[in-house]
mmCIF file of C-alpha atoms in Angstrom:
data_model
loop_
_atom_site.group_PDB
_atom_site.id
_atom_site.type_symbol
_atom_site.label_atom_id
_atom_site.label_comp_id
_atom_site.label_asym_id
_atom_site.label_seq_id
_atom_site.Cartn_x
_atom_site.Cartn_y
_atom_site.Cartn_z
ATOM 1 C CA UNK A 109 -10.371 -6.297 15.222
ATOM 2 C CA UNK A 110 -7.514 -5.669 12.700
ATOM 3 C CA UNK A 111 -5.942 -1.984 12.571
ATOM 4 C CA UNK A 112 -3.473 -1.121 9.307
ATOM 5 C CA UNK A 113 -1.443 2.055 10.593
ATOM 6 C CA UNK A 114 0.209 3.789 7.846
ATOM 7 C CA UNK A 115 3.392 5.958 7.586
ATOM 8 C CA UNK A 116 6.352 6.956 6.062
ATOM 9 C CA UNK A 117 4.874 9.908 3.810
ATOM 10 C CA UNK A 118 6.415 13.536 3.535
ATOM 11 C CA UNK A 119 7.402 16.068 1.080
ATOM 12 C CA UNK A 120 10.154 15.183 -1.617
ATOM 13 C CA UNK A 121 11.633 16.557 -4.714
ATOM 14 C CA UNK A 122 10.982 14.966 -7.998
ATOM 15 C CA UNK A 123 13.661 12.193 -8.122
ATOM 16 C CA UNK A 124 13.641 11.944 -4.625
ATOM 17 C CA UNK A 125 12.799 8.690 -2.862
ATOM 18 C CA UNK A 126 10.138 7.543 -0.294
ATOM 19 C CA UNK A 127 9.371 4.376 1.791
ATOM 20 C CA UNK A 128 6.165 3.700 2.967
ATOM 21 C CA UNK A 129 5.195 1.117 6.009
ATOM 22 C CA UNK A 130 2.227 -0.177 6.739
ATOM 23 C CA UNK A 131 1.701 -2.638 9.733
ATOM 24 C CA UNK A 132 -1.140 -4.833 10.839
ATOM 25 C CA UNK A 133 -2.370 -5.647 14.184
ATOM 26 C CA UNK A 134 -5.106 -7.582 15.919
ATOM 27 C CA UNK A 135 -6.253 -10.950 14.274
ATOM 28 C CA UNK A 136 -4.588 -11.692 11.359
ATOM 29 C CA UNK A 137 -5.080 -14.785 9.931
ATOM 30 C CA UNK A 138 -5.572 -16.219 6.728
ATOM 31 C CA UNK A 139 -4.352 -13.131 4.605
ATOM 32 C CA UNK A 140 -5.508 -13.392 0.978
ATOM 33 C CA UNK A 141 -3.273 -10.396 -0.551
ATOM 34 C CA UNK A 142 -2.405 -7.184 0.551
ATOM 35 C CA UNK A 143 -2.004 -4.379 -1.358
ATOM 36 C CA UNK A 144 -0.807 -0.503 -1.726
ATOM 37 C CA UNK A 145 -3.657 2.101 -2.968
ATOM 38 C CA UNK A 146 -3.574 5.565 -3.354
ATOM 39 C CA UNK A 147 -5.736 8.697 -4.430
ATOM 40 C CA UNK A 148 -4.403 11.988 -6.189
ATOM 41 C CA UNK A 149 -6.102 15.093 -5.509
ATOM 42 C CA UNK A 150 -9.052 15.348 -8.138
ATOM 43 C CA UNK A 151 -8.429 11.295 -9.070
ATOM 44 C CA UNK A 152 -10.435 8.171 -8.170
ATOM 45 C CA UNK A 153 -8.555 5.669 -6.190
ATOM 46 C CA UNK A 154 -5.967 3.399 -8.100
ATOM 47 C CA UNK A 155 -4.551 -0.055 -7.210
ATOM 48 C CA UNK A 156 -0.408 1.031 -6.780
ATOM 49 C CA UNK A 157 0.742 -2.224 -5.880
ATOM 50 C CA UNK A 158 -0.304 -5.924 -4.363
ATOM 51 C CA UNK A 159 0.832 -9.106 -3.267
ATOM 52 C CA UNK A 160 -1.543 -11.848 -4.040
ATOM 53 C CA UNK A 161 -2.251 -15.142 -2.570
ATOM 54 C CA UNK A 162 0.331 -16.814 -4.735
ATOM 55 C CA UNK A 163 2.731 -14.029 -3.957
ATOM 56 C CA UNK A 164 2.781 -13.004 -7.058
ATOM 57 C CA UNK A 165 3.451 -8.861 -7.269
ATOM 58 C CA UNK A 166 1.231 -6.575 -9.297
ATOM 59 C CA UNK A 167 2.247 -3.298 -10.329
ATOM 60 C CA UNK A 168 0.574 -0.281 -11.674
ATOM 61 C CA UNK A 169 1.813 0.774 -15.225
ATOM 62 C CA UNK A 170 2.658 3.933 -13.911
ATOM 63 C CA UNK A 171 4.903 2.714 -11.281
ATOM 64 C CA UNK A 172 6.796 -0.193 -12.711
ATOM 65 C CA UNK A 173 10.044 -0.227 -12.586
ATOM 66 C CA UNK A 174 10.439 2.661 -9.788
ATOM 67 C CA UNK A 175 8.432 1.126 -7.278
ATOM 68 C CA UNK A 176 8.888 -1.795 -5.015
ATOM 69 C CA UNK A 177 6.292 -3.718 -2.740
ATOM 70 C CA UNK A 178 7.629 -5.974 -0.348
ATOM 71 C CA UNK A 179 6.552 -7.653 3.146
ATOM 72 C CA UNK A 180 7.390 -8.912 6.403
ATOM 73 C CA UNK A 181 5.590 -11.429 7.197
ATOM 74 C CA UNK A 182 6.892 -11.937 11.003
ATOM 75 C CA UNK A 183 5.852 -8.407 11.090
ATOM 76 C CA UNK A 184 2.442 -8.237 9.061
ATOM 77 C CA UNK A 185 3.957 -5.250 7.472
ATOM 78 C CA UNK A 186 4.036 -4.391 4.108
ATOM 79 C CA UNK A 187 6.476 -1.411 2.426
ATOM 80 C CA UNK A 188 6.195 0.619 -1.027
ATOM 81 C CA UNK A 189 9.726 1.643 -2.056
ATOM 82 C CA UNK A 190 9.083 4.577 -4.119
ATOM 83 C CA UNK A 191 11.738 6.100 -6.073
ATOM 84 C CA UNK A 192 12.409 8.083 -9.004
ATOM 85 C CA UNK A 193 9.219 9.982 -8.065
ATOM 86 C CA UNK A 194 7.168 12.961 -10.302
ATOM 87 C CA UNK A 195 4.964 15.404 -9.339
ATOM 88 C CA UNK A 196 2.166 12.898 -10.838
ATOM 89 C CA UNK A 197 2.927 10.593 -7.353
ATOM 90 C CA UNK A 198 1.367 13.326 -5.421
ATOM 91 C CA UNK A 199 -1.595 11.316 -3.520
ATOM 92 C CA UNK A 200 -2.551 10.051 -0.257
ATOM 93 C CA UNK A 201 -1.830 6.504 -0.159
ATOM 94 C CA UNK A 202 -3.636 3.526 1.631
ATOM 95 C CA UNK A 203 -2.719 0.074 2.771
ATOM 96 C CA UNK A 204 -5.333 -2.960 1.993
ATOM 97 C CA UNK A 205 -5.240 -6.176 4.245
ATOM 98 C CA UNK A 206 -7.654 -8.935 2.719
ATOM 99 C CA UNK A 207 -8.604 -11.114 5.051
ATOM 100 C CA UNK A 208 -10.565 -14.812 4.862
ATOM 101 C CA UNK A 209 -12.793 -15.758 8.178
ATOM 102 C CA UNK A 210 -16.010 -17.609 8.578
ATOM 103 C CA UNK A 211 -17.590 -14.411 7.066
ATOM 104 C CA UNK A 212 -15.679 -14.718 4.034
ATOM 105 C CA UNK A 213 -13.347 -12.019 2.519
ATOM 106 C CA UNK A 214 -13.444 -8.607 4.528
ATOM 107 C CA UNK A 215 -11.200 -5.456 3.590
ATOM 108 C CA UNK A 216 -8.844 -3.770 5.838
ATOM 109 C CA UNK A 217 -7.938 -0.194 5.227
ATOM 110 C CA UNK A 218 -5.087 2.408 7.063
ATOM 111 C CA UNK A 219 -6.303 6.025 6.897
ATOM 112 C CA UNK A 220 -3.665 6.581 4.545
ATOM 113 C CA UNK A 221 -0.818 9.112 4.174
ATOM 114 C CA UNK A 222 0.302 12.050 2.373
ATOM 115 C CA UNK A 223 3.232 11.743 -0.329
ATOM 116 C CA UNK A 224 3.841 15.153 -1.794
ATOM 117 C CA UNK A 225 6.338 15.592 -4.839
ATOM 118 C CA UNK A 226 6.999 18.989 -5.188
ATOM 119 C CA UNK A 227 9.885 21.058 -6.065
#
């Protein structure tokens, strides 16, 4: 079983700066890209950020150039360093492990937490 615990969410001003963790445990093996999600009040879900199996990064438009996803691989932990953040950043935001086994690709999700940009 593979568990993705999220944290590093709070309040901040706009401008302010956040850094998000998310760390794997259980069986992980054979990771084919991993990957930073998130969800606005009243918004679908949006890709943020990913690694892919290249490790090649992918940003949203949105985001590039204030926000940084990097790993630890000795760690299976990933971080989103958010900064220069707006009011617009406001979301609940989810970590995505995708993993290869026999079964083929399966998704791994944290429950996600809260970033709130508010003055």
């Amino acid at each position: 079983q593979v568990q993705l615990v999220e944290s590093g969410g709070g309040l901040v001003q706009p401008g302010g700066s956040l850094r998000l963790s998310c760390a794997a445990s259980g069986s992980i093996r054979s990771i084919l890209d991993m990957a930073w999600y998130r969800q606005g009040p009243g918004k679908e879900r949006e890709l943020v950020a990913s690694f892919n199996l290249g490790g090649s990064t992918d940003y949203a438009d949105s985001v590039k150039g204030r926000f940084t996803i990097s790993r630890d691989n000795a760690k299976n932990t990933i971080y989103l360093q958010m900064n220069s953040l707006t009011p617009e950043d406001t979301a609940v935001y989810h970590c995505k492990f995708t993993l290869f086994s026999f079964r083929g690709a399966t998704d791994y999700w944290g429950k996600g937490t809260l970033v709130t940009v508010s003055s």
